[in-house]
Amino acid sequence: MESIKIDTPYITLGQLLKRLDVIDSGGQAKYFLQEETVKVNGKVETRRGRKIYPQDQVDISGFGSVIVSGR
């Protein structure tokens, strides 16, 4: 399981996917989330604007799991 640190109170799911190099641009997030299963804390998520906070776990189909940590 990978860990990613953020310096802000939250990061959007689309920004997280881009930061992890799962997608090349923020515009691809919408289509990626339609085609692949992404779970946030065990629940399927399809909104690219979903706020991800420290301690959230994101499971990305074909990529793996990521834990978000804060400052």
PDB file of C-alpha atoms in Angstrom, residues 14 17-18 22-30:
ATOM      1  CA  GLY A  14      -9.213  13.943  -9.744  1.00  0.00           C
ATOM      2  CA  LEU A  17      -5.354  10.448  -9.653  1.00  0.00           C
ATOM      3  CA  LYS A  18      -3.234  12.939 -11.592  1.00  0.00           C
ATOM      4  CA  VAL A  22      -2.903   7.201 -13.010  1.00  0.00           C
ATOM      5  CA  ILE A  23      -4.198   9.788 -15.508  1.00  0.00           C
ATOM      6  CA  ASP A  24      -2.350  12.408 -17.570  1.00  0.00           C
ATOM      7  CA  SER A  25      -4.751  15.322 -17.117  1.00  0.00           C
ATOM      8  CA  GLY A  26      -7.600  16.358 -14.873  1.00  0.00           C
ATOM      9  CA  GLY A  27     -10.019  16.099 -17.792  1.00  0.00           C
ATOM     10  CA  GLN A  28      -9.401  12.362 -17.992  1.00  0.00           C
ATOM     11  CA  ALA A  29     -10.649  11.819 -14.442  1.00  0.00           C
ATOM     12  CA  LYS A  30     -14.312  11.811 -15.445  1.00  0.00           C
TER      13      LYS A  30
END
